[in-house]
Short mmCIF file of C-alpha atoms and ligand atoms in Angstrom, two decimals:
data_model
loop_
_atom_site.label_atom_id
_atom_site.label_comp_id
_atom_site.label_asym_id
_atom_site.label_seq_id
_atom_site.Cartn_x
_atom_site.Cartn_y
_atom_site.Cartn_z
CA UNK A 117 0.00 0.00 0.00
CA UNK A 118 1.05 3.16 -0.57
CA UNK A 119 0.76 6.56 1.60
CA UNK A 120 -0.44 9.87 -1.05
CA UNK A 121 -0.88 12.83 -0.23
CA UNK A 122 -2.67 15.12 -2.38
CA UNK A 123 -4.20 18.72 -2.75
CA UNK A 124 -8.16 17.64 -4.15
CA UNK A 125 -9.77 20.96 -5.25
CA UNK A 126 -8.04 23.03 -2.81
CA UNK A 127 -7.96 20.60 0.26
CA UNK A 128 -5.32 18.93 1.06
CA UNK A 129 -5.58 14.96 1.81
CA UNK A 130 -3.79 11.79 2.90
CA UNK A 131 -4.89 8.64 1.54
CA UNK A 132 -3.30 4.86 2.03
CA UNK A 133 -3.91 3.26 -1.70
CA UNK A 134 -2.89 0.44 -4.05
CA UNK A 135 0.12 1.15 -5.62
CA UNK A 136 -2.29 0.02 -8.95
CA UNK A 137 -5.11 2.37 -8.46
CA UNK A 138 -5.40 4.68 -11.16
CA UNK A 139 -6.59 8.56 -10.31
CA UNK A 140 -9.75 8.03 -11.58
CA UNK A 141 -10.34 5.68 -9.14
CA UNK A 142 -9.47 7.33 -6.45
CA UNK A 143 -11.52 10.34 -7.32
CA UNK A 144 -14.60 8.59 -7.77
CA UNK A 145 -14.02 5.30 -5.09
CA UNK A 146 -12.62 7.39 -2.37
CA UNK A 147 -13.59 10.67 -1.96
CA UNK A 148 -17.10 10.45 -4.31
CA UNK A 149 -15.97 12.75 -7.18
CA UNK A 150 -17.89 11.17 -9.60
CA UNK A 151 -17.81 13.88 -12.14
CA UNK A 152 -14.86 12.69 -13.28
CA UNK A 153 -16.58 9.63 -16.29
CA UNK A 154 -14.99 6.75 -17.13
CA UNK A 155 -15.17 5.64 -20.88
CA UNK A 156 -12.45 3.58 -22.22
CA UNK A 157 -10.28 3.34 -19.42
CA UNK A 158 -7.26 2.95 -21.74
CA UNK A 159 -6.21 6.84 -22.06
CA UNK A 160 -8.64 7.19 -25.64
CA UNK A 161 -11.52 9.09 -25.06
CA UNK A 162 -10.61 11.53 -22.77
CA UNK A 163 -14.01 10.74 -19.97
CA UNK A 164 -11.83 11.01 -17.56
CA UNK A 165 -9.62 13.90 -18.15
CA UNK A 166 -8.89 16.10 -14.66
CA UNK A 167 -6.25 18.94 -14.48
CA UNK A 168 -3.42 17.39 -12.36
CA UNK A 169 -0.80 20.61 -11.61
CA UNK A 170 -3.33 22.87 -13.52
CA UNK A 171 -2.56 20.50 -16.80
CA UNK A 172 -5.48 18.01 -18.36
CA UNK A 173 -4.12 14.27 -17.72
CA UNK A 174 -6.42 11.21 -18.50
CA UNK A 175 -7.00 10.20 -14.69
CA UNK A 176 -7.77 6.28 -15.64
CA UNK A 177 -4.19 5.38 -16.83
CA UNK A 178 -2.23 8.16 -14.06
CA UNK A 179 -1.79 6.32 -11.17
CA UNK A 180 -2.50 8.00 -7.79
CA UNK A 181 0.74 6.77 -6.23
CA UNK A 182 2.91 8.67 -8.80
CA UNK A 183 1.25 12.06 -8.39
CA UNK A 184 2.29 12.27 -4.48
CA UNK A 185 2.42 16.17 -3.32
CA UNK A 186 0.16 16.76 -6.88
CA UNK A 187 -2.47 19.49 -6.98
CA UNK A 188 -6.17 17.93 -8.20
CA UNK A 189 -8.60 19.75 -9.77
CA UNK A 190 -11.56 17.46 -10.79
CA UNK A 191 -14.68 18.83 -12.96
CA UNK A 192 -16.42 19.53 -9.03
CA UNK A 193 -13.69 22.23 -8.72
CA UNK A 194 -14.33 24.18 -11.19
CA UNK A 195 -17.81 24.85 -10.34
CA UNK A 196 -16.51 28.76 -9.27
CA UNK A 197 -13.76 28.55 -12.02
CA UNK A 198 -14.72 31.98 -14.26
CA UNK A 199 -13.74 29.84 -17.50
CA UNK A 200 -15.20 27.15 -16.87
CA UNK A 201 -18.87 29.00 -16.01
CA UNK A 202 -18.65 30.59 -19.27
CA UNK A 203 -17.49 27.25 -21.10
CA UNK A 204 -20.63 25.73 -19.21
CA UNK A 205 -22.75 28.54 -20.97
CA UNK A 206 -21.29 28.26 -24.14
CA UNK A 207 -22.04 24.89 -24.25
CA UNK A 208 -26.06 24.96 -23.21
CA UNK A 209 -26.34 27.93 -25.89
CA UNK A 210 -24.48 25.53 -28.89
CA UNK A 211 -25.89 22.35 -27.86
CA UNK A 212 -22.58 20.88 -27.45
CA UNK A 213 -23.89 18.27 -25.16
CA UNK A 214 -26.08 15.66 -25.44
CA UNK A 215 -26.36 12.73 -23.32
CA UNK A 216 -23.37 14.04 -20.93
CA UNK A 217 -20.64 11.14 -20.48
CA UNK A 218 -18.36 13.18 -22.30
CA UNK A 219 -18.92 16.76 -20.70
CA UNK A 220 -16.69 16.97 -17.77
CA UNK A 221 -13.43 15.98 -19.69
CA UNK A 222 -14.51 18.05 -22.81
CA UNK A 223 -15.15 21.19 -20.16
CA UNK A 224 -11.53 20.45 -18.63
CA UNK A 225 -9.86 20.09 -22.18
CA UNK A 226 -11.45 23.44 -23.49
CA UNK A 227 -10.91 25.30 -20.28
CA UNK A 228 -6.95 24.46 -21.25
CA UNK A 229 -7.25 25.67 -25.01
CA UNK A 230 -9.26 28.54 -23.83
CA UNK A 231 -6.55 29.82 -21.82
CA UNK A 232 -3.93 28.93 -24.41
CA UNK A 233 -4.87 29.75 -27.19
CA UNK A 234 -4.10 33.36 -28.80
CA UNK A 235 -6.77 33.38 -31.20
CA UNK A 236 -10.44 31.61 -31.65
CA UNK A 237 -8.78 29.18 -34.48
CA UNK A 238 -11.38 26.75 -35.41
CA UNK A 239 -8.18 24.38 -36.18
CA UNK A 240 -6.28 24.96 -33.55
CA UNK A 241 -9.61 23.95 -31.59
CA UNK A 242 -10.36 20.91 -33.26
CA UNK A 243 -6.88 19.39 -32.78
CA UNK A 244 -6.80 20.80 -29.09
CA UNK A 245 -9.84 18.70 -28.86
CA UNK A 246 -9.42 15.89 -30.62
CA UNK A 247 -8.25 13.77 -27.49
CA UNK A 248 -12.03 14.27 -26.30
CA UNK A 249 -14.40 11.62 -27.90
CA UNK A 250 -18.09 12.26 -27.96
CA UNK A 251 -20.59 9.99 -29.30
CA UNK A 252 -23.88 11.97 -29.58
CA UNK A 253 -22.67 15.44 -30.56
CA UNK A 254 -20.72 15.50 -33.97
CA UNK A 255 -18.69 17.96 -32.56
CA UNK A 256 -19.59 20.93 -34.65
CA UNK A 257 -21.65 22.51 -31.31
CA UNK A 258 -18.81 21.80 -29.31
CA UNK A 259 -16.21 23.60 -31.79
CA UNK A 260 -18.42 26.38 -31.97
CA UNK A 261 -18.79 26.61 -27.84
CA UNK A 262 -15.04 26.86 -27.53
CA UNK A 263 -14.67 29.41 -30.41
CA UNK A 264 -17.24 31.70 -28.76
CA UNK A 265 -15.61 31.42 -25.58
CA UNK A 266 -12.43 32.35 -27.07
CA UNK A 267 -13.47 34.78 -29.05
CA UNK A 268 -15.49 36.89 -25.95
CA UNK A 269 -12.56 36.49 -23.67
CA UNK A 270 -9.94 38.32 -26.71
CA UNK A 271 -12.36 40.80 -26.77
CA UNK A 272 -13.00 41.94 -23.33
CA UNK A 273 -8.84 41.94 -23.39
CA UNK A 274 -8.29 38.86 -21.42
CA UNK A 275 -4.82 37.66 -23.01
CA UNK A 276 -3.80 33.58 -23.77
CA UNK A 277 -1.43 32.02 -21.52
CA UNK A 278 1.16 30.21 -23.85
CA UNK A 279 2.13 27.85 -20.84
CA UNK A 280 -1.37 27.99 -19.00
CA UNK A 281 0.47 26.84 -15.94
CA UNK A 282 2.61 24.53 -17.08
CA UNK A 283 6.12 24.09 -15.24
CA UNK A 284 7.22 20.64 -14.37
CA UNK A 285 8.41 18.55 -17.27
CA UNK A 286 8.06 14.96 -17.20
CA UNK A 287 4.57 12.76 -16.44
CA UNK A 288 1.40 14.05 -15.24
CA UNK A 289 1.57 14.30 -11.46
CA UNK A 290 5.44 13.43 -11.10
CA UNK A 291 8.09 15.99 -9.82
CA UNK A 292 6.69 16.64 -6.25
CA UNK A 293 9.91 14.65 -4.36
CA UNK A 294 10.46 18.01 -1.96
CA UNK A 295 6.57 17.51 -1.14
CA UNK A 296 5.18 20.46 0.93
CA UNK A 297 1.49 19.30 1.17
CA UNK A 298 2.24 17.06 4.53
CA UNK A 299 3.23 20.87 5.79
CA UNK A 300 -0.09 22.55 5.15
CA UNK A 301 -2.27 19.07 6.32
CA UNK A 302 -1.64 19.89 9.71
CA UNK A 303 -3.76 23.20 8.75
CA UNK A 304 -6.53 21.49 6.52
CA UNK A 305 -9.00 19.23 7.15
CA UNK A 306 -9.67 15.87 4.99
CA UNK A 307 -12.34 16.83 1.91
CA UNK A 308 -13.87 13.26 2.39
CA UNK A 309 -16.91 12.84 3.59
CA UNK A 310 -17.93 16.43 5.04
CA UNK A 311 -19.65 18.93 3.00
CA UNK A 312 -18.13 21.60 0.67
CA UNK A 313 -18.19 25.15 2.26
CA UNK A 314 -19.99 27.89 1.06
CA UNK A 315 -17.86 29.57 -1.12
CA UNK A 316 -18.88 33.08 -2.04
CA UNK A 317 -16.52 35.46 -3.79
CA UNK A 318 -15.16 38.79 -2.41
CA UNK A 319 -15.98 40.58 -5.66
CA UNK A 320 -19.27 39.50 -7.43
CA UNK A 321 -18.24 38.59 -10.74
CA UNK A 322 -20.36 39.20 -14.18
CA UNK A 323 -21.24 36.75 -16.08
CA UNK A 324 -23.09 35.33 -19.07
CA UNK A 325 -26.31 33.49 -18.01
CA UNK A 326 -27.55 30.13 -19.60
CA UNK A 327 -30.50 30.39 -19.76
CA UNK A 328 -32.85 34.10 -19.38
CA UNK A 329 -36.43 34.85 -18.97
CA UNK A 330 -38.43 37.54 -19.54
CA UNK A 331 -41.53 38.61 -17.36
CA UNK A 332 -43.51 41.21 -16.27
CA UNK A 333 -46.30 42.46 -14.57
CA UNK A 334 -48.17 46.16 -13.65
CA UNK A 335 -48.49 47.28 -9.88
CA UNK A 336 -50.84 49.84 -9.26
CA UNK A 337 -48.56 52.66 -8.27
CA UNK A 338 -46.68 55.56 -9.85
CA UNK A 339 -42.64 54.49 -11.42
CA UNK A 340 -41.06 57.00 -9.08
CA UNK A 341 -42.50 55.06 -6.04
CA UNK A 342 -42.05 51.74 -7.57
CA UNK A 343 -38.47 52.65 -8.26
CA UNK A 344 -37.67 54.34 -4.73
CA UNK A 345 -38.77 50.66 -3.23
CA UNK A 346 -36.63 49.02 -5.73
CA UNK A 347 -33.97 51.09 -3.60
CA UNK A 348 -35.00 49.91 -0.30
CA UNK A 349 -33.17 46.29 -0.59
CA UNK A 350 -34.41 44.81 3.12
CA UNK A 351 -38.40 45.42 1.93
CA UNK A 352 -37.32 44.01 -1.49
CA UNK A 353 -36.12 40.83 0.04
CA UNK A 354 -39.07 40.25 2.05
CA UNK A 355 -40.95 40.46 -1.03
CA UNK A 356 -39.49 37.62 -2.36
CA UNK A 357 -40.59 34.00 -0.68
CA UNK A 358 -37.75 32.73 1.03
CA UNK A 359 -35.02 35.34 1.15
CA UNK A 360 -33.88 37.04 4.22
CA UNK A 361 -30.54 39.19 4.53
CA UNK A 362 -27.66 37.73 6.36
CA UNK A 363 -25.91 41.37 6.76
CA UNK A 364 -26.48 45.05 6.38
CA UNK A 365 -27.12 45.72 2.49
CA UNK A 366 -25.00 47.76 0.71
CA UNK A 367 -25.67 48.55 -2.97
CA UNK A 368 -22.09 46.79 -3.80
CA UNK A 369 -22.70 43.79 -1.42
CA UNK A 370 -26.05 42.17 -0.35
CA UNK A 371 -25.54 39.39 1.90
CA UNK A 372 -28.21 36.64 2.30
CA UNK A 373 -30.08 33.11 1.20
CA UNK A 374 -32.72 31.69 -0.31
CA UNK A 375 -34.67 28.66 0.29
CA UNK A 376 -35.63 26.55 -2.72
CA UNK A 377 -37.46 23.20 -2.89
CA UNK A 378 -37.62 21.19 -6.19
CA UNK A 379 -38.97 17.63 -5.63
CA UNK A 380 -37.09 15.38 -3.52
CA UNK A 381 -34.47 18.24 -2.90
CA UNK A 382 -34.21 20.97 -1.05
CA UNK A 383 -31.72 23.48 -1.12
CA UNK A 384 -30.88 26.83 1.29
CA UNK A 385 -28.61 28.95 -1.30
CA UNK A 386 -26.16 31.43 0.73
CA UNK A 387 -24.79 34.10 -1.30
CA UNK A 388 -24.34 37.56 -2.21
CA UNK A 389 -25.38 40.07 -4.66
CA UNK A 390 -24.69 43.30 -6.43
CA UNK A 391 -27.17 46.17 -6.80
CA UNK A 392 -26.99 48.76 -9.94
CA UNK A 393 -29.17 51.33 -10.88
CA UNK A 394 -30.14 53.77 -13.49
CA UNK A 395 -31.62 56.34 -12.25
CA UNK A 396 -32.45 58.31 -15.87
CA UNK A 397 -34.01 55.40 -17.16
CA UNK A 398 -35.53 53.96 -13.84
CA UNK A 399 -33.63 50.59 -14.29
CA UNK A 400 -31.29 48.03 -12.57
CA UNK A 401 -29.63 45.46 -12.42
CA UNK A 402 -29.22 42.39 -9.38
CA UNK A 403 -26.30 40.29 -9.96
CA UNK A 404 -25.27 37.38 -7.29
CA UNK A 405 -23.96 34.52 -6.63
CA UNK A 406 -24.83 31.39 -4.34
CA UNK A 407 -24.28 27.96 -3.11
CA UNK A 408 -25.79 25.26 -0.88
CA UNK A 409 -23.53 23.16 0.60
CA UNK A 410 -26.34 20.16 0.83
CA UNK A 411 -26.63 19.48 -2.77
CA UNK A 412 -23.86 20.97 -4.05
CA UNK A 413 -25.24 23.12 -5.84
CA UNK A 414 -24.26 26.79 -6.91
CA UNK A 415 -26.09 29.30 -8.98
CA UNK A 416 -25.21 32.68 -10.66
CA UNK A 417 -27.87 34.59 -11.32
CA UNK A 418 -28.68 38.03 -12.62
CA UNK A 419 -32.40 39.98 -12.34
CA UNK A 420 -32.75 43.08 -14.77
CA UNK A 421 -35.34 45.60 -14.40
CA UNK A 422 -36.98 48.35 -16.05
CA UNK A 423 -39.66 50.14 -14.86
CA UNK A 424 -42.60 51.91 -17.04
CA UNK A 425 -45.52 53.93 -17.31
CA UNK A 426 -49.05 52.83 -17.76
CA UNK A 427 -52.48 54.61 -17.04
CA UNK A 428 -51.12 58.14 -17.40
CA UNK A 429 -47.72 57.81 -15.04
CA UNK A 430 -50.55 55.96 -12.55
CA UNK A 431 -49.15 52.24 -12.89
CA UNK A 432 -46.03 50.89 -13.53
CA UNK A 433 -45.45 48.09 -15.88
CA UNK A 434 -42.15 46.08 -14.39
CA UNK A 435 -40.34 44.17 -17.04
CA UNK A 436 -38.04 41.32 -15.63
CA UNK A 437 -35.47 39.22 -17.66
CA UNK A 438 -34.00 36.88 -15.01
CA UNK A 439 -30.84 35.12 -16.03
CA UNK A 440 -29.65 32.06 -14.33
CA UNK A 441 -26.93 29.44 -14.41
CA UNK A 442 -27.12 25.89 -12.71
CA UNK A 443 -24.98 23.50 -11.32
CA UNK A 444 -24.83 20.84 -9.21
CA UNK A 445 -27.65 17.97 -8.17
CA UNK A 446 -30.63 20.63 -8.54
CA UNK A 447 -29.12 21.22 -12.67
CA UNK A 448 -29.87 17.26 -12.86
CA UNK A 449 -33.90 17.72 -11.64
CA UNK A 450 -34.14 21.42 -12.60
CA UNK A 451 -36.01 20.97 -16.15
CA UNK A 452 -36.05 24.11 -17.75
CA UNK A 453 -40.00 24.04 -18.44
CA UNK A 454 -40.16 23.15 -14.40
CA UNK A 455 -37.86 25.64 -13.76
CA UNK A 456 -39.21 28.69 -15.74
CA UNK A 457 -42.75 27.62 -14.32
CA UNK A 458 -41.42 27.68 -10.74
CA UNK A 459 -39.68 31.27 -11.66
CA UNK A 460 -43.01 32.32 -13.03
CA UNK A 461 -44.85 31.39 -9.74
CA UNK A 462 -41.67 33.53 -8.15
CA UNK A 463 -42.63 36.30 -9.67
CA UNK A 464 -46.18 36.14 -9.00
CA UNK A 465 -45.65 36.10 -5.62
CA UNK A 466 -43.22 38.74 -5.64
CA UNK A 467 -45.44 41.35 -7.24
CA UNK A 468 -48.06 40.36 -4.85
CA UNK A 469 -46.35 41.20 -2.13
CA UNK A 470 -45.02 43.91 -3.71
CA UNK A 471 -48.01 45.63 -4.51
CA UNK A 472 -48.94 45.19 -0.75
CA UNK A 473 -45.82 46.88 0.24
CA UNK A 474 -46.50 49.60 -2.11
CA UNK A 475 -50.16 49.80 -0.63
CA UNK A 476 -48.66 49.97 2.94
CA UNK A 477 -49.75 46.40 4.35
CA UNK A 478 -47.15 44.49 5.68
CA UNK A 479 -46.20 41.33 4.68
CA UNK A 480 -46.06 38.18 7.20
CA UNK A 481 -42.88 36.70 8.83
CA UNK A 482 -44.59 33.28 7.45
CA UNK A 483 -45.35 33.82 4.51
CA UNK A 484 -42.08 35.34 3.65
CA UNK A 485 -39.95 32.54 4.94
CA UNK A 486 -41.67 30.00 3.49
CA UNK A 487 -39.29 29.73 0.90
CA UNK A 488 -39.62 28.80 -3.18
CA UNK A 489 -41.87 25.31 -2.33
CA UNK A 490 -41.57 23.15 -5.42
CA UNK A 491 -44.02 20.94 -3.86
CA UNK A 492 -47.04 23.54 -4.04
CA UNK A 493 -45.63 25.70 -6.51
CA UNK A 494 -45.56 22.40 -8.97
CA UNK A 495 -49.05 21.36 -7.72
CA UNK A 496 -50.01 24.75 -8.89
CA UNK A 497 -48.87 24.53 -12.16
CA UNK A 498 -49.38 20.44 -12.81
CA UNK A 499 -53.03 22.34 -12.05
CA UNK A 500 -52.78 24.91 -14.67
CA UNK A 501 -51.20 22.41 -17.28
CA UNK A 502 -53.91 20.22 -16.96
CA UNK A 503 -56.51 22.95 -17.22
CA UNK A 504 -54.93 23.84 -20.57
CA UNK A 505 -54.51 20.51 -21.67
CA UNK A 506 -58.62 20.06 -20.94
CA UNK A 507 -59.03 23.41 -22.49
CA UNK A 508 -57.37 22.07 -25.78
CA UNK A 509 -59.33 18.80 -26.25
CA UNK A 510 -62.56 20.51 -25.12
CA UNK A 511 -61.87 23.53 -26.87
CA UNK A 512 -63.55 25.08 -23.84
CA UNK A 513 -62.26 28.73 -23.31
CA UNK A 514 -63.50 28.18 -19.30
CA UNK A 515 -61.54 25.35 -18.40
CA UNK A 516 -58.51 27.17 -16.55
FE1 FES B 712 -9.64 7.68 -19.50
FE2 FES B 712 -11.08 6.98 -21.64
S1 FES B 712 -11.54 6.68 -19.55
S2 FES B 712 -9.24 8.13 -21.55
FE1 FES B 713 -22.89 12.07 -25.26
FE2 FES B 713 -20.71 13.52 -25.76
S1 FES B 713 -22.69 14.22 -25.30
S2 FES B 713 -20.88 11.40 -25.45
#
């Protein structure tokens, strides 16, 4: 047997091991990564490709005892990673993914050409990626995913990395002799079996949603007092079912969590948000960022707004496009019908209570805190469907 220690998406480890088992193994065996596929298990199709010293290495022929001191970054750690939120984007808007298998290794593969590569050269990208079999796609969406990444990070200035990172020569994993990691495990705990923390960012970063929906609905109330409420972030919050404030908002940092439940799962999403606002056009923006350490699940999300007149300047008409990405167990049950339903239902709610807000009633502790409920939110709409699905074969205008 043989004693490794490694540094597994920023924890360090110790782990006694076979002096066969292969990385892939050990990822998925030992500490559950199971992101990280296996396909061929012969070093073909690239299922199994994980960055070992921030370069991609096919896990299932690397064996664990030869990458002692080695720091591991499996498909689960780069659920914060900048590049690889945009890559996940890129590839939900391309349809560069179809049944999956090959995903998390394709994701780790064009991560590396994204940062290495000067220009978006649709070449360059198919031989950078040509280590990475997939059997559903026909690559084209893929190609096209990676280009567009490319291509939006050369524009916003972001420069290639000719080395991305690369500095030891020699296998994947190897060159650690003068290990340090068995110096900084005294200070870090084992990544096993406990829960990831939340992990929130300093600065709230921008980014480029999956998916975005639009909505909107009229309150009874004049824009300038819609829009002076849309200031007040504490009576905002408790307008929306299930958020409360962890800290004192400040336009540049909001502080709290939200409670969702989607079927079996439930999740309590800590974050924080940015607040921006144009004042000449009576618009903002929301963007933030959250995680729940249950399901492993984090979610960026942005809420634009833009507020207009209706009835003479005596209603506002609120216009909503909500941008989200999803990752983690809840991106496995959160169907985007379900989910744009539930985010319907969300807003409903929300203007509800906003409009009693506006109106001066108050708004219960209860009702408030009872959180995004899948459970009667979906009963709710399984309710409408079904009404509309009557409607249709009826041809009943009534039925809803
Ligand atoms: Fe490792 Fe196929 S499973 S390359
Ligand atoms: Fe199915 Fe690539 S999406 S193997």
């Amino acid at each position: 047997m043989n004693t490794v220690e490694l540094t597994v998406n920023k924890r360090g480890l110790q782990r006694t091991i076979e002096p066969r088992t292969s990385l892939a193994d050990m990822m998925r065996d030992t500490l559950d990564l199971t992101g990280t596929h296996l396909g061929c298990e012969h070093g073909v199709c690239g299922a199994c490709t994980i960055l070992v010293d921030g370069v991609p290495t096919r896990s299932c022929i690397t064996f664990a005892a030869a990458c002692d001191g080695a720091d591991i970054t499996t498909i689960e750690g780069l659920d914060d990673d900048e590049i690889a939120t945009e890559l996940r984007a890129a590839f939900t808007r391309e349809h560069a993914l179809q049944c999956g298998y090959c995903t998390p290794g394709m994701l780790v593969s064009a991560r590396d050409l994204v940062l290495r590569l000067p220009e978006p050269d649709e070449k360059a990208i198919r031989i950078g990626m040509s280590g990475n079999l997939c059997r559903c796609t026909g690559y084209v969406g893929i190609v096209r995913a990676v280009k567009s990444v490319i291509e939006a990070r050369r524009a916003r200035d972001i420069a290639s990395e000719p080395n991305a990172g690369r500095t030891v020569l020699g296998p994947a994993g190897s060159g650690h002799k003068a290990c340090t990691v068995s110096q900084q495990l005294a200070s870090t705990r084992p990544a096993t079996t406990e829960t990831m923390p939340a992990i929130v960012p300093l600065a709230i970063p921008d980014f480029t949603p999956s998916t975005v929906m639009k909505q909107s609905f009229t309150v009874a109330h004049p824009p300038a007092k819609v829009f002076a409420l849309f200031d007040d972030i504490t009576t905002v919050a408790s307008c929306l079912p299930g958020a409360t404030l962890t800290g004192t908002p400040r336009p540049e940092r909001v502080e709290g969590a939200i409670k969702v439940k989607i079927g079996p799962i439930s999740a309590n999403f800590n974050g924080a948000a940015r607040v921006e606002r144009d004042d000449a056009n009576l618009a903002g923006r929301i963007i933030g960022i959250g995680n729940d350490q249950r399901s492993r699940s984090t979610t960026q999300g942005e809420i634009r707004y833009r507020l207009l007149p209706e009835n003479d300047g005596a209603a506002t008409r609120v216009e909503l496009a909500i941008g989200y990405s999803l990752t983690g167990m809840l991106a496995q049950v959160g169907r985007s019908g379900l989910v744009r339903d539930l985010a319907a239902r969300l807003v409903g709610e929300f203007a509800a209570n906003l409009d009693r807000r506006l109106s001066g009633d108050t708004i219960t502790a209860t009702a408030s805190a009872a959180g995004l409920n899948g459970s009667s939110l979906v009963l709710g709409l399984l309710r409408d469907r079904a009404a509309r699905l009557l409607q249709r074969f009826t041809g009943r205008g009534d039925a809803a």
